Amino acid sequence: MVCKLYLVFIFSFVHLICHSSQQETGFVYNGFDQADLFIDGLTRILPDGLLQLTNATEFQMGHAFFKQPFDFDPSSTLSFYTHFVCALVPPTFGVDSGHGIAFVVSPSTDLSYEEQAQFLGVFSNETSSSSSHLLAIELDSVYSVGVDKLENPHVGIDVYSPKSIESALPSYFSSVLGKNESINLLSGEPIQVWVDYDGSLLNVSLAPMEVQKPNLPLMSTAINLSEIFQEKMYVGFSAATAKLTSNQYILGWSFSRSKELLQTLDLSKLPQAPPVPRKEKQKKQVPLVFIVLVILLVVLVLMVLGGAYWYRRNKYAEVREPWEKEYGPHRFSYKSLYKATNGFCKDGRVGKGGFGEVYKGTLPLSRHIAVKRLSHDAEQGMKQFVAEVITMGNLEHRNLVPLLGYCRRKGELLLVSEYMPNGSLDQYLFHGQNPSPTWLQRIFILKDIASALSYLHTGTKQVVLHRDIKSSNVMLDSEFNGRLGDFGMAKFHDHGANLSATAAVGTIGYMAPELITMGTSTKTDVYAFGVFVLEVTCGRRPVELVLPIEKQSLVKWVCECWKQASLLETRDPRLGRDFSSKEVEMVLKLGLLCTNAMPESRPAMGQVVQYLNRDLPMPKFSPSTPGIGAFMPVSMQASSAIGVSILRNSSVSLFVSHTILDGHGR
Ligand SMILES: *[C@@H]1O[C@H](CO)[C@@H](O)[C@H](O)[C@H]1NC(C)=O
Ligand SMILES: *[C@@H]1O[C@H](CO)[C@@H](O)[C@H](O)[C@H]1NC(C)=O
Ligand SMILES: *[C@@H]1O[C@H](CO)[C@@H](O)[C@H](O)[C@H]1NC(C)=O
Ligand SMILES: *[C@@H]1O[C@H](CO)[C@@H](O)[C@H](O)[C@H]1NC(C)=O
Ligand SMILES: *[C@@H]1O[C@H](CO)[C@@H](O)[C@H](O)[C@H]1NC(C)=O
């Protein structure tokens, strides 16, 4: 019995010895599922064996201590060795998180009085005496104002107070690379930490999982812990969160009082820290913002593209109708004209008339063209007008300005003709800055125009009326030959009205008296030619209201002068002396003959050509012959504005005349 009791005693004694010796040599936890720990606060041991010091709850802390204290008798050596693996997992990827963890050697497991956030749940504050026996190795992931020397996440050795006695940026010396490699505390990756104290030097080393313990510690501090430690000290961890939070884990932990007995952690057996969650909440927000931005961008781009397209479309838009098909070869694209005239730039403008502007342009192959832009708002009659224009484009005579084609746009008609480098005759007759044409040039031009007009009236299958002969419609080519341009334009002139009903249109001063009542005919062209002849010879416009009343009408004045036997006085003074008086007189008389108030008394253009060439003598007539030098009822006293208003009056437009009269009127 005694023996039995003795055995029991022995057994329990041995057990006691064993127990205490186990306590002294330390422990190892490859995962904490079997661990016997004291925990408080947020700290949990998760089913998979993770020791979660804190989850991502704000302003909380948690502690975990090995349940048995260790004996740090100052008489013996105070050395201890520990190796643990921790992971600080931010609540979401890429956000600031905190606050960190600390390995603590503390006289008490109760640190609940401490300030949670800044001091990792270890120290109450800088001056508190209750924490004076503490040693903490902190992995501080945030900068605590006024406490830390280093602003970045750092590793520190704290004694008494949260003010580290030594701190360093987390890194390890890689003997392979021969340099320090930094460690991101907040990567969420597990980090190995070693704390070695041999009684005088406290070494702290860090390394990532895949790296062996570095040869050189991160920090090595001489410290006499006998002045700090009490006899019984607990070892464990403390962690805290504040506004910034982290899921903070210990994966495995080995501790020993002696270097030799420190058991190695089996890193392959450690539980896995959960990965850093990708921005769950923001994933939904950011893409929304992103999608909205992308949509806005796409819409913007589409709008810009659409705008550009619309702009281009509009810029080059044309009006095409089925009936125009037959004029295909004469049709120019607006784009080509736009390019040829450099976008109808002002520099290329060579003329500006009452009903349009003329631009110089260059087609590919350096073909020079003149583009006349006529604004029109009447679609009515356009077909006929274009037909006529095209027909006239087919006319070929050396004294006609060749019409090359046309283009139609909304409210706009563009006529393309050959470019006449010397401009129009009126610029030489009436503008002092240009050289005055000599008599020889003038007579040649008169012959040119007479010949062109004769061709229009009789040289083609159909009778073509010009309707608007005047010096500004006589163009000069590079050899100073006169060329008749702008046929049929007069019709277009009164673009507001029905084109076919505006036959009685021309230019004030050139309009035959019968024009309003009888409409246009070859004879009205002859009348206008007569005025033009006088204009060229006298160097003045047919109607000049600024002159004394007897001189206002050119026709009347020339006739009066003839009556007073001073016909030659009416000649252009700029002619100088280099002219033949006989020829000038003949031409003046021809002008009067052509402007006879009675249409039937006017010569035909063919005859006019013959008179000019002296192939045929002019009929005898005097200034008192009826109809010669008659006043012009259409325009004599009418300002052009009144003239136009008369012409727009529908009662005037009853007399419809066609420009092209089949055989009739020859
Ligand atoms: C954190 O842990 C505490 C205690 O276990 C729990 O009440 C809380 O819901 C957890 N919070 C989060 C965000 O997981
Ligand atoms: C430190 O704590 C004491 C009481 O524990 C308190 O009076 C003092 O204000 C605290 N100091 C700081 C800086 O928080
Ligand atoms: C590595 O870091 C340690 C501790 O911070 C320092 O003493 C050492 O000079 C560094 N070595 C190199 C190569 O930067
Ligand atoms: C601490 O590190 C130094 C080298 O920096 C080394 O000589 C010493 O033995 C180390 N002490 C411990 C306890 O590991
Ligand atoms: C540490 O301090 C204690 C008491 O202050 C002293 O007895 C001991 O010799 C010191 N140890 C070392 C290694 O300096």
PDB file of N, CA and C in Angstrom, residues 354-355 377 492-498 501-502 504-505 641-653:
ATOM      1  N   GLY A 354     -24.316  91.383-107.811  1.00  0.00           N
ATOM      2  CA  GLY A 354     -25.576  91.509-107.096  1.00  0.00           C
ATOM      3  C   GLY A 354     -26.168  90.169-106.743  1.00  0.00           C
ATOM      4  N   PHE A 355     -25.860  89.157-107.518  1.00  0.00           N
ATOM      5  CA  PHE A 355     -26.511  87.875-107.263  1.00  0.00           C
ATOM      6  C   PHE A 355     -25.521  86.747-107.042  1.00  0.00           C
ATOM      7  N   ASP A 377     -33.414  80.541-103.880  1.00  0.00           N
ATOM      8  CA  ASP A 377     -34.289  79.791-103.006  1.00  0.00           C
ATOM      9  C   ASP A 377     -35.467  79.223-103.780  1.00  0.00           C
ATOM     10  N   PHE A 492     -31.625  84.361-113.998  1.00  0.00           N
ATOM     11  CA  PHE A 492     -31.393  83.922-112.636  1.00  0.00           C
ATOM     12  C   PHE A 492     -31.415  85.088-111.659  1.00  0.00           C
ATOM     13  N   HIS A 493     -31.152  86.225-112.214  1.00  0.00           N
ATOM     14  CA  HIS A 493     -31.009  87.428-111.424  1.00  0.00           C
ATOM     15  C   HIS A 493     -32.159  87.615-110.439  1.00  0.00           C
ATOM     16  N   ASP A 494     -33.321  87.478-110.932  1.00  0.00           N
ATOM     17  CA  ASP A 494     -34.477  87.671-110.069  1.00  0.00           C
ATOM     18  C   ASP A 494     -34.868  86.326-109.483  1.00  0.00           C
ATOM     19  N   HIS A 495     -33.979  85.814-108.692  1.00  0.00           N
ATOM     20  CA  HIS A 495     -34.123  84.435-108.261  1.00  0.00           C
ATOM     21  C   HIS A 495     -35.325  84.193-107.366  1.00  0.00           C
ATOM     22  N   GLY A 496     -35.873  85.234-106.822  1.00  0.00           N
ATOM     23  CA  GLY A 496     -36.996  85.040-105.900  1.00  0.00           C
ATOM     24  C   GLY A 496     -38.271  84.623-106.625  1.00  0.00           C
ATOM     25  N   ALA A 497     -38.361  84.959-107.877  1.00  0.00           N
ATOM     26  CA  ALA A 497     -39.602  84.690-108.600  1.00  0.00           C
ATOM     27  C   ALA A 497     -39.460  83.441-109.458  1.00  0.00           C
ATOM     28  N   ASN A 498     -40.552  83.066-110.026  1.00  0.00           N
ATOM     29  CA  ASN A 498     -40.542  81.941-110.953  1.00  0.00           C
ATOM     30  C   ASN A 498     -39.599  82.272-112.108  1.00  0.00           C
ATOM     31  N   ALA A 501     -40.846  83.115-115.563  1.00  0.00           N
ATOM     32  CA  ALA A 501     -41.682  84.303-115.680  1.00  0.00           C
ATOM     33  C   ALA A 501     -40.877  85.581-115.507  1.00  0.00           C
ATOM     34  N   THR A 502     -39.600  85.468-115.449  1.00  0.00           N
ATOM     35  CA  THR A 502     -38.804  86.659-115.210  1.00  0.00           C
ATOM     36  C   THR A 502     -38.018  87.019-116.454  1.00  0.00           C
ATOM     37  N   ALA A 504     -38.341  89.442-118.363  1.00  0.00           N
ATOM     38  CA  ALA A 504     -38.058  90.864-118.520  1.00  0.00           C
ATOM     39  C   ALA A 504     -37.007  91.312-117.519  1.00  0.00           C
ATOM     40  N   VAL A 505     -35.880  90.652-117.587  1.00  0.00           N
ATOM     41  CA  VAL A 505     -34.832  91.010-116.651  1.00  0.00           C
ATOM     42  C   VAL A 505     -33.563  91.277-117.409  1.00  0.00           C
ATOM     43  N   ALA A 641     -33.523  99.727-107.686  1.00  0.00           N
ATOM     44  CA  ALA A 641     -34.440  99.108-106.722  1.00  0.00           C
ATOM     45  C   ALA A 641     -35.863  99.117-107.269  1.00  0.00           C
ATOM     46  N   ILE A 642     -36.246 100.254-107.843  1.00  0.00           N
ATOM     47  CA  ILE A 642     -37.586 100.333-108.417  1.00  0.00           C
ATOM     48  C   ILE A 642     -37.692  99.367-109.582  1.00  0.00           C
ATOM     49  N   GLY A 643     -36.623  99.325-110.344  1.00  0.00           N
ATOM     50  CA  GLY A 643     -36.594  98.426-111.492  1.00  0.00           C
ATOM     51  C   GLY A 643     -36.879  97.008-111.077  1.00  0.00           C
ATOM     52  N   VAL A 644     -36.218  96.582-110.025  1.00  0.00           N
ATOM     53  CA  VAL A 644     -36.404  95.210-109.579  1.00  0.00           C
ATOM     54  C   VAL A 644     -37.820  94.998-109.089  1.00  0.00           C
ATOM     55  N   SER A 645     -38.328  96.013-108.395  1.00  0.00           N
ATOM     56  CA  SER A 645     -39.670  95.821-107.861  1.00  0.00           C
ATOM     57  C   SER A 645     -40.692  95.766-109.002  1.00  0.00           C
ATOM     58  N   ILE A 646     -40.436  96.502-110.038  1.00  0.00           N
ATOM     59  CA  ILE A 646     -41.321  96.403-111.204  1.00  0.00           C
ATOM     60  C   ILE A 646     -41.269  94.988-111.750  1.00  0.00           C
ATOM     61  N   LEU A 647     -40.039  94.491-111.830  1.00  0.00           N
ATOM     62  CA  LEU A 647     -39.856  93.196-112.450  1.00  0.00           C
ATOM     63  C   LEU A 647     -40.476  92.092-111.620  1.00  0.00           C
ATOM     64  N   ARG A 648     -40.519  92.316-110.332  1.00  0.00           N
ATOM     65  CA  ARG A 648     -41.081  91.263-109.495  1.00  0.00           C
ATOM     66  C   ARG A 648     -42.598  91.321-109.482  1.00  0.00           C
ATOM     67  N   ASN A 649     -43.113  92.380-109.979  1.00  0.00           N
ATOM     68  CA  ASN A 649     -44.561  92.503-110.019  1.00  0.00           C
ATOM     69  C   ASN A 649     -45.115  91.454-110.986  1.00  0.00           C
ATOM     70  N   SER A 650     -46.056  90.695-110.479  1.00  0.00           N
ATOM     71  CA  SER A 650     -46.496  89.553-111.284  1.00  0.00           C
ATOM     72  C   SER A 650     -47.198  89.998-112.575  1.00  0.00           C
ATOM     73  N   SER A 651     -47.822  91.168-112.551  1.00  0.00           N
ATOM     74  CA  SER A 651     -48.516  91.612-113.759  1.00  0.00           C
ATOM     75  C   SER A 651     -47.511  91.884-114.878  1.00  0.00           C
ATOM     76  N   VAL A 652     -46.330  92.216-114.492  1.00  0.00           N
ATOM     77  CA  VAL A 652     -45.293  92.469-115.487  1.00  0.00           C
ATOM     78  C   VAL A 652     -44.803  91.157-116.067  1.00  0.00           C
ATOM     79  N   SER A 653     -44.884  90.143-115.258  1.00  0.00           N
ATOM     80  CA  SER A 653     -44.298  88.871-115.643  1.00  0.00           C
ATOM     81  C   SER A 653     -45.235  88.004-116.469  1.00  0.00           C
TER      82      SER A 653
END
